[in-house]
C-alpha positions as a Python dict, from the first residue, in 0.01 Angstrom:
ca = {
    (1, 'X'): (0, 0, 0),
    (2, 'X'): (312, -199, -96),
    (3, 'X'): (480, -110, -424),
    (4, 'X'): (438, -300, -753),
    (5, 'X'): (67, -372, -702),
    (6, 'X'): (-120, -379, -1034),
    (7, 'X'): (-477, -466, -927),
    (8, 'X'): (-743, -260, -751),
    (9, 'X'): (-626, -153, -407),
    (10, 'X'): (-945, 30, -308),
    (11, 'X'): (-1312, 12, -401),
    (12, 'X'): (-1503, 339, -401),
    (13, 'X'): (-1860, 313, -277),
    (14, 'X'): (-2124, 585, -236),
    (15, 'X'): (-2495, 614, -161),
    (16, 'X'): (-2756, 879, -235),
    (17, 'X'): (-3042, 951, 12),
    (18, 'X'): (-3283, 996, -277),
    (19, 'X'): (-3174, 674, -439),
    (20, 'X'): (-3044, 842, -755),
    (21, 'X'): (-2777, 670, -960),
    (22, 'X'): (-2431, 786, -866),
    (23, 'X'): (-2161, 865, -1119),
    (24, 'X'): (-1805, 824, -994),
    (25, 'X'): (-1499, 982, -1151),
    (26, 'X'): (-1150, 1111, -1088),
    (27, 'X'): (-1182, 1488, -1083),
    (28, 'X'): (-839, 1618, -983),
    (29, 'X'): (-542, 1603, -752),
    (30, 'X'): (-178, 1658, -837),
    (31, 'X'): (-133, 1289, -921),
    (32, 'X'): (-468, 1230, -1090),
    (33, 'X'): (-309, 1107, -1412),
    (34, 'X'): (-147, 816, -1224),
    (35, 'X'): (-482, 647, -1141),
    (36, 'X'): (-762, 460, -1314),
    (37, 'X'): (-1114, 434, -1168),
    (38, 'X'): (-1308, 138, -1308),
    (39, 'X'): (-1682, 119, -1366),
    (40, 'X'): (-1707, -109, -1063),
    (41, 'X'): (-1550, 160, -841),
    (42, 'X'): (-1215, -14, -830),
    (43, 'X'): (-923, 227, -795),
    (44, 'X'): (-579, 125, -921),
    (45, 'X'): (-261, 276, -1056),
    (46, 'X'): (-235, 291, -1433),
    (47, 'X'): (124, 170, -1391),
    (48, 'X'): (224, -31, -1083),
    (49, 'X'): (401, 212, -848),
    (50, 'X'): (774, 173, -789),
    (51, 'X'): (888, 284, -445),
    (52, 'X'): (1248, 305, -569),
    (53, 'X'): (1156, 536, -858),
    (54, 'X'): (847, 735, -752),
    (55, 'X'): (655, 938, -1011),
    (56, 'X'): (422, 1135, -784),
    (57, 'X'): (432, 1515, -814),
    (58, 'X'): (693, 1574, -546),
    (59, 'X'): (869, 1236, -553),
    (60, 'X'): (790, 1132, -195),
    (61, 'X'): (582, 819, -271),
    (62, 'X'): (264, 993, -148),
    (63, 'X'): (11, 1014, -430),
    (64, 'X'): (-283, 1256, -414),
    (65, 'X'): (-605, 1221, -611),
    (66, 'X'): (-954, 1368, -580),
    (67, 'X'): (-1263, 1152, -642),
    (68, 'X'): (-1601, 1292, -737),
    (69, 'X'): (-1944, 1143, -688),
    (70, 'X'): (-2245, 1299, -868),
    (71, 'X'): (-2617, 1218, -835),
    (72, 'X'): (-2935, 1416, -903),
    (73, 'X'): (-2747, 1740, -969),
    (74, 'X'): (-2550, 1720, -646),
    (75, 'X'): (-2176, 1654, -620),
    (76, 'X'): (-1944, 1540, -341),
    (77, 'X'): (-1564, 1515, -339),
    (78, 'X'): (-1317, 1295, -159),
    (79, 'X'): (-950, 1388, -134),
    (80, 'X'): (-763, 1060, -138),
    (81, 'X'): (-400, 1003, -36),
    (82, 'X'): (-212, 681, -118),
    (83, 'X'): (123, 612, 48),
    (84, 'X'): (339, 358, -135),
    (85, 'X'): (571, 153, 86),
    (86, 'X'): (881, -49, 4),
    (87, 'X'): (913, -415, -84),
    (88, 'X'): (1268, -558, -68),
    (89, 'X'): (1184, -754, -383),
    (90, 'X'): (1374, -1065, -286),
    (91, 'X'): (1699, -898, -174),
    (92, 'X'): (1877, -1013, 143),
    (93, 'X'): (2193, -846, 272),
    (94, 'X'): (2395, -984, 560),
    (95, 'X'): (2722, -875, 710),
    (96, 'X'): (2991, -1142, 679),
    (97, 'X'): (3305, -946, 777),
    (98, 'X'): (3363, -653, 1013),
    (99, 'X'): (3650, -486, 1192),
    (100, 'X'): (3884, -441, 893),
    (101, 'X'): (3950, -77, 977),
    (102, 'X'): (3944, 199, 716),
    (103, 'X'): (3926, 19, 384),
    (104, 'X'): (3991, 161, 35),
    (105, 'X'): (3942, -114, -227),
    (106, 'X'): (3820, -471, -288),
    (107, 'X'): (3834, -728, -567),
    (108, 'X'): (3750, -1095, -604),
    (109, 'X'): (4030, -1352, -629),
    (110, 'X'): (3872, -1687, -705),
    (111, 'X'): (3683, -1785, -387),
    (112, 'X'): (3852, -1518, -175),
    (113, 'X'): (3826, -1140, -157),
    (114, 'X'): (4121, -904, -167),
    (115, 'X'): (4086, -593, 49),
    (116, 'X'): (4327, -300, 81),
    (117, 'X'): (4317, -77, 384),
    (118, 'X'): (4432, 278, 447),
    (119, 'X'): (4735, 163, 649),
    (120, 'X'): (4879, -11, 342),
    (121, 'X'): (4789, -374, 404),
    (122, 'X'): (4658, -617, 140),
    (123, 'X'): (4427, -862, 315),
    (124, 'X'): (4309, -1197, 183),
    (125, 'X'): (3957, -1252, 316),
    (126, 'X'): (3758, -1573, 306),
    (127, 'X'): (3395, -1454, 325),
    (128, 'X'): (3267, -1805, 395),
    (129, 'X'): (3481, -1874, 702),
    (130, 'X'): (3564, -1519, 809),
    (131, 'X'): (3939, -1587, 792),
    (132, 'X'): (4151, -1273, 737),
    (133, 'X'): (4524, -1268, 669),
    (134, 'X'): (4768, -1007, 544),
    (135, 'X'): (4964, -1124, 241),
    (136, 'X'): (5323, -1147, 370),
    (137, 'X'): (5488, -1146, 26),
    (138, 'X'): (5329, -813, -61),
    (139, 'X'): (5403, -674, 284),
    (140, 'X'): (5773, -761, 257),
    (141, 'X'): (5832, -661, -106),
    (142, 'X'): (5618, -356, -179),
    (143, 'X'): (5739, 0, -204),
    (144, 'X'): (5615, 241, 64),
    (145, 'X'): (5302, 450, 26),
    (146, 'X'): (4929, 433, 79),
    (147, 'X'): (4728, 200, -142),
    (148, 'X'): (4482, 376, -374),
    (149, 'X'): (4353, 84, -583),
    (150, 'X'): (4372, -294, -604),
    (151, 'X'): (4288, -571, -854),
    (152, 'X'): (4352, -939, -918),
    (153, 'X'): (4479, -955, -1275),
    (154, 'X'): (4569, -1190, -1558),
    (155, 'X'): (4444, -1520, -1408),
    (156, 'X'): (4617, -1816, -1570),
    (157, 'X'): (4888, -1604, -1736),
    (158, 'X'): (5223, -1746, -1612),
    (159, 'X'): (5420, -1419, -1624),
    (160, 'X'): (5141, -1183, -1524),
    (161, 'X'): (4891, -1342, -1286),
    (162, 'X'): (4898, -1157, -961),
    (163, 'X'): (4769, -897, -720),
    (164, 'X'): (4813, -542, -847),
    (165, 'X'): (4806, -222, -647),
    (166, 'X'): (4863, 147, -714),
    (167, 'X'): (5038, 333, -436),
    (168, 'X'): (5131, 692, -366),
    (169, 'X'): (5395, 840, -141),
    (170, 'X'): (5476, 1211, -103),
    (171, 'X'): (5841, 1123, -155),
    (172, 'X'): (5819, 819, -385),
    (173, 'X'): (5538, 932, -614),
    (174, 'X'): (5279, 716, -791),
    (175, 'X'): (5358, 349, -854),
    (176, 'X'): (5199, 43, -1013),
    (177, 'X'): (5306, -267, -821),
    (178, 'X'): (5225, -630, -894),
    (179, 'X'): (5284, -946, -691),
    (180, 'X'): (5253, -1319, -752),
    (181, 'X'): (5310, -1467, -404),
    (182, 'X'): (5298, -1829, -525),
    (183, 'X'): (5583, -1781, -776),
    (184, 'X'): (5770, -1508, -591),
    (185, 'X'): (5737, -1263, -879),
    (186, 'X'): (5686, -889, -856),
    (187, 'X'): (5659, -576, -1070),
    (188, 'X'): (5720, -213, -980),
    (189, 'X'): (5670, 69, -1230),
    (190, 'X'): (5676, 437, -1145),
    (191, 'X'): (5376, 609, -1299),
    (192, 'X'): (5450, 966, -1197),
    (193, 'X'): (5564, 1228, -951),
    (194, 'X'): (5389, 1294, -620),
    (195, 'X'): (5052, 1461, -661),
    (196, 'X'): (4986, 1829, -598),
    (197, 'X'): (4648, 1736, -449),
    (198, 'X'): (4487, 1407, -347),
    (199, 'X'): (4322, 1207, -624),
    (200, 'X'): (4146, 874, -658),
    (201, 'X'): (4274, 580, -865),
    (202, 'X'): (4086, 275, -996),
    (203, 'X'): (4211, -62, -1124),
    (204, 'X'): (4028, -335, -1313),
    (205, 'X'): (4133, -654, -1486),
    (206, 'X'): (3931, -755, -1794),
    (207, 'X'): (4189, -964, -1978),
    (208, 'X'): (4406, -652, -1982),
    (209, 'X'): (4470, -437, -1675),
    (210, 'X'): (4332, -82, -1677),
    (211, 'X'): (4442, 202, -1450),
    (212, 'X'): (4235, 521, -1415),
    (213, 'X'): (4412, 808, -1239),
    (214, 'X'): (4224, 1119, -1130),
    (215, 'X'): (4302, 1488, -1164),
    (216, 'X'): (4070, 1689, -940),
    (217, 'X'): (4185, 2034, -1057),
    (218, 'X'): (4176, 1947, -1427),
    (219, 'X'): (4513, 2109, -1490),
    (220, 'X'): (4673, 1785, -1612),
    (221, 'X'): (4384, 1577, -1748),
    (222, 'X'): (4455, 1686, -2108),
    (223, 'X'): (4833, 1714, -2063),
    (224, 'X'): (5001, 1409, -2218),
    (225, 'X'): (5317, 1473, -2015),
    (226, 'X'): (5138, 1403, -1685),
    (227, 'X'): (4994, 1070, -1563),
    (228, 'X'): (4713, 1247, -1377),
    (229, 'X'): (4369, 1245, -1534),
    (230, 'X'): (4464, 950, -1755),
    (231, 'X'): (4364, 595, -1843),
    (232, 'X'): (4645, 341, -1885),
    (233, 'X'): (4630, -14, -2016),
    (234, 'X'): (4865, -307, -1947),
    (235, 'X'): (4821, -567, -2222),
    (236, 'X'): (4861, -942, -2202),
    (237, 'X'): (5217, -1068, -2245),
    (238, 'X'): (5279, -1276, -2557),
    (239, 'X'): (5521, -1540, -2438),
    (240, 'X'): (5533, -1693, -2789),
    (241, 'X'): (5666, -1367, -2933),
    (242, 'X'): (6009, -1384, -2770),
    (243, 'X'): (6290, -1638, -2779),
    (244, 'X'): (6347, -1611, -2407),
    (245, 'X'): (6098, -1547, -2128),
    (246, 'X'): (6123, -1273, -1869),
    (247, 'X'): (6350, -1286, -1565),
    (248, 'X'): (6231, -1552, -1316),
    (249, 'X'): (6147, -1313, -1033),
    (250, 'X'): (5968, -1054, -1243),
    (251, 'X'): (5609, -1005, -1352),
    (252, 'X'): (5570, -856, -1697),
    (253, 'X'): (5372, -547, -1787),
    (254, 'X'): (5410, -204, -1937),
    (255, 'X'): (5142, 64, -1888),
    (256, 'X'): (5043, 234, -2212),
    (257, 'X'): (4851, 560, -2228),
    (258, 'X'): (4496, 472, -2338),
    (259, 'X'): (4283, 779, -2266),
    (260, 'X'): (4255, 1109, -2082),
    (261, 'X'): (4003, 1353, -1937),
    (262, 'X'): (3935, 1177, -1603),
    (263, 'X'): (3845, 1370, -1288),
    (264, 'X'): (3807, 1136, -985),
    (265, 'X'): (3749, 772, -1085),
    (266, 'X'): (3514, 565, -871),
    (267, 'X'): (3587, 223, -1019),
    (268, 'X'): (3514, 15, -1328),
    (269, 'X'): (3237, -228, -1420),
    (270, 'X'): (3295, -517, -1659),
    (271, 'X'): (3084, -611, -1962),
    (272, 'X'): (3248, -857, -2206),
    (273, 'X'): (3426, -639, -2466),
    (274, 'X'): (3332, -320, -2282),
    (275, 'X'): (3417, -143, -1959),
    (276, 'X'): (3221, 120, -1770),
    (277, 'X'): (3421, 391, -1594),
    (278, 'X'): (3263, 588, -1312),
    (279, 'X'): (3387, 942, -1249),
    (280, 'X'): (3303, 1153, -944),
    (281, 'X'): (3210, 1513, -1007),
    (282, 'X'): (3299, 1820, -805),
    (283, 'X'): (3053, 2088, -918),
    (284, 'X'): (2753, 1935, -1095),
    (285, 'X'): (2738, 1566, -1194),
    (286, 'X'): (2874, 1221, -1126),
    (287, 'X'): (2890, 1005, -1438),
    (288, 'X'): (2925, 658, -1584),
    (289, 'X'): (3077, 611, -1929),
    (290, 'X'): (3084, 297, -2141),
    (291, 'X'): (3371, 225, -2379),
    (292, 'X'): (3492, -67, -2584),
    (293, 'X'): (3827, -196, -2464),
    (294, 'X'): (3993, -153, -2806),
    (295, 'X'): (3861, 199, -2872),
    (296, 'X'): (4125, 463, -2936),
    (297, 'X'): (4160, 750, -2877),
    (298, 'X'): (3955, 787, -2559),
    (299, 'X'): (3880, 1124, -2402),
    (300, 'X'): (3633, 1140, -2113),
    (301, 'X'): (3602, 1518, -2136),
    (302, 'X'): (3733, 1655, -1807),
    (303, 'X'): (3788, 1950, -1742),
    (304, 'X'): (3577, 2066, -2037),
    (305, 'X'): (3276, 1858, -1936),
    (306, 'X'): (3134, 1719, -1611),
    (307, 'X'): (2842, 1490, -1682),
    (308, 'X'): (2610, 1680, -1915),
    (309, 'X'): (2753, 2023, -1821),
    (310, 'X'): (2996, 2208, -2045),
    (311, 'X'): (3242, 2383, -1814),
    (312, 'X'): (3487, 2556, -2049),
    (313, 'X'): (3536, 2652, -2410),
    (314, 'X'): (3736, 2476, -2683),
    (315, 'X'): (3684, 2115, -2576),
    (316, 'X'): (3848, 1820, -2759),
    (317, 'X'): (3696, 1741, -3098),
    (318, 'X'): (3586, 1393, -2989),
    (319, 'X'): (3469, 1314, -2637),
    (320, 'X'): (3346, 978, -2514),
    (321, 'X'): (3032, 1100, -2337),
    (322, 'X'): (2856, 935, -2042),
    (323, 'X'): (2548, 715, -2049),
    (324, 'X'): (2433, 784, -1690),
    (325, 'X'): (2467, 1107, -1489),
    (326, 'X'): (2328, 1224, -1157),
    (327, 'X'): (2375, 1537, -950),
    (328, 'X'): (2582, 1602, -643),
    (329, 'X'): (2361, 1626, -335),
    (330, 'X'): (2152, 1427, -89),
    (331, 'X'): (1828, 1390, -283),
    (332, 'X'): (1665, 1065, -396),
    (333, 'X'): (1895, 1022, -698),
    (334, 'X'): (2186, 1237, -586),
    (335, 'X'): (2511, 1160, -410),
    (336, 'X'): (2860, 1249, -298),
    (337, 'X'): (3058, 1009, -519),
    (338, 'X'): (2964, 731, -762),
    (339, 'X'): (3101, 381, -702),
    (340, 'X'): (3110, 127, -986),
    (341, 'X'): (2890, -179, -944),
    (342, 'X'): (2782, -494, -1127),
    (343, 'X'): (2585, -556, -1445),
    (344, 'X'): (2317, -819, -1397),
    (345, 'X'): (2161, -1013, -1684),
    (346, 'X'): (1885, -1184, -1488),
    (347, 'X'): (2071, -1513, -1486),
    (348, 'X'): (2341, -1407, -1243),
    (349, 'X'): (2099, -1264, -987),
    (350, 'X'): (1736, -1312, -1086),
    (351, 'X'): (1594, -1085, -815),
    (352, 'X'): (1764, -785, -976),
    (353, 'X'): (1645, -862, -1328),
    (354, 'X'): (1813, -686, -1620),
    (355, 'X'): (1981, -415, -1416),
    (356, 'X'): (2302, -235, -1338),
    (357, 'X'): (2349, -197, -962),
    (358, 'X'): (2596, 61, -834),
    (359, 'X'): (2663, 266, -523),
    (360, 'X'): (2746, 606, -386),
    (361, 'X'): (2983, 708, -109),
    (362, 'X'): (2694, 858, 89),
    (363, 'X'): (2575, 502, 154),
    (364, 'X'): (2319, 476, -127),
    (365, 'X'): (2262, 185, -365),
    (366, 'X'): (2118, 269, -707),
    (367, 'X'): (1998, 66, -1005),
    (368, 'X'): (1914, 132, -1369),
    (369, 'X'): (1791, -87, -1652),
    (370, 'X'): (2112, -228, -1800),
    (371, 'X'): (1989, -147, -2152),
    (372, 'X'): (2020, 223, -2065),
    (373, 'X'): (2397, 181, -2060),
    (374, 'X'): (2424, 93, -2428),
    (375, 'X'): (2135, 265, -2608),
    (376, 'X'): (2346, 564, -2712),
    (377, 'X'): (2146, 815, -2507),
    (378, 'X'): (2225, 1023, -2200),
    (379, 'X'): (2013, 931, -1898),
    (380, 'X'): (1968, 1107, -1566),
    (381, 'X'): (1780, 1083, -1238),
    (382, 'X'): (1448, 1000, -1404),
    (383, 'X'): (1569, 643, -1475),
    (384, 'X'): (1768, 581, -1153),
    (385, 'X'): (1610, 366, -885),
    (386, 'X'): (1718, 427, -526),
    (387, 'X'): (1742, 72, -387),
    (388, 'X'): (1904, 168, -55),
    (389, 'X'): (1617, 34, 156),
    (390, 'X'): (1624, -295, -32),
    (391, 'X'): (1993, -328, 58),
    (392, 'X'): (1961, -252, 430),
    (393, 'X'): (2176, -520, 601),
    (394, 'X'): (2083, -748, 888),
    (395, 'X'): (2363, -603, 1103),
    (396, 'X'): (2557, -280, 1058),
    (397, 'X'): (2491, -11, 799),
    (398, 'X'): (2606, 90, 454),
    (399, 'X'): (2773, 421, 527),
    (400, 'X'): (3033, 463, 250),
    (401, 'X'): (2989, 222, -41),
    (402, 'X'): (3340, 171, -182),
    (403, 'X'): (3335, -141, -399),
    (404, 'X'): (3132, -432, -537),
    (405, 'X'): (3273, -780, -612),
    (406, 'X'): (3104, -1081, -765),
    (407, 'X'): (3098, -1392, -549),
    (408, 'X'): (3241, -1728, -639),
    (409, 'X'): (2894, -1856, -733),
    (410, 'X'): (2628, -1711, -959),
    (411, 'X'): (2385, -1625, -683),
    (412, 'X'): (2556, -1358, -472),
    (413, 'X'): (2794, -1064, -463),
    (414, 'X'): (2970, -852, -202),
    (415, 'X'): (2975, -485, -104),
    (416, 'X'): (3265, -319, 78),
    (417, 'X'): (3189, -36, 319),
    (418, 'X'): (3446, 225, 413),
    (419, 'X'): (3449, 139, 783),
    (420, 'X'): (3575, -215, 732),
    (421, 'X'): (3254, -414, 679),
    (422, 'X'): (3180, -658, 396),
    (423, 'X'): (2822, -750, 313),
    (424, 'X'): (2697, -1047, 113),
    (425, 'X'): (2398, -979, -115),
    (426, 'X'): (2182, -1277, -209),
    (427, 'X'): (1824, -1376, -279),
    (428, 'X'): (1585, -1409, 13),
    (429, 'X'): (1510, -1769, 104),
}
């Protein structure tokens, strides 16, 4: 039967050769407590089954129950198996862009999408027409190095609006670079020395610009002298606060240390005055942590904590703990690396209801009730829906989910896959 069905899906009938009245009941089975048998013989689930979040004994969407019929002192049993199948629940996913190569990051820029690839290009992509062009101003003015993160920041701010990237070079180190191609402005700030081991970096613009830099080993995440394992913030420029404006060819911004204790960031999600930082684990858990943008100090716990696991003694006195965690692995609610997604309020995308949709680098798409993010409790796999089948595209596959970006309208969003594909998610017509 298809998921979400609330009415009777089967009617039990029985006869007795002697004509005695038959009493029907649920007598056992590992999932017996999930069913209700009515006086009319109608069998239904006591809660409509959810294919994306199964609650049968072994979590495989196959529910087992035993029915008993009794008459005249004799009893017969029927072992009953119900397989719950998936309903896409109004989700349509279609590929709109392919062939971008090995991509690393994506963000929305008005009606276009910005995409960074492993070779160091920043591409401006029009998802409606399929047009793809490398930004020549960035190409000709950027410092060398691979791009680790990308964001469109400070829209409407005359000295700050632009495309921001974080780059790394084994000789040049870690840099924040910003570009406003229309005004010919740029910004280049060295964040730190070359890394000892590869890390991930995430960027997000939510009025301010936030930079999360990873520290896989944990040796620098609590060391204020190192940029690794840290959260930085670039605030809005107050152009009324100074007698003279900045130099004509320069964007304005100064990263300020805002938090520490980050392992391997997997992106940010926006929520008004709050941000949600995803962090990829290495031994036990991936996690998502909510914080208010003006909170200080911020410490995300690494290397003392990973998700809900305490890893070492003498942690910081105050740690900003996660709201959602899930284990490393390939199970239903497990993965290889969390990727930040989008918070839906039911008005933006009605088919997803009040949910937070996010991804994993193993190609999975997950969802949780958005209220779980802010109720002050720690939640795990028991509340995470695996929506991967709902998000199966018309062409191509989701292999490595790297980024989500909201579309120009209120009825769609985009997913970037690591092999250079972009998918548009919308309601089924």
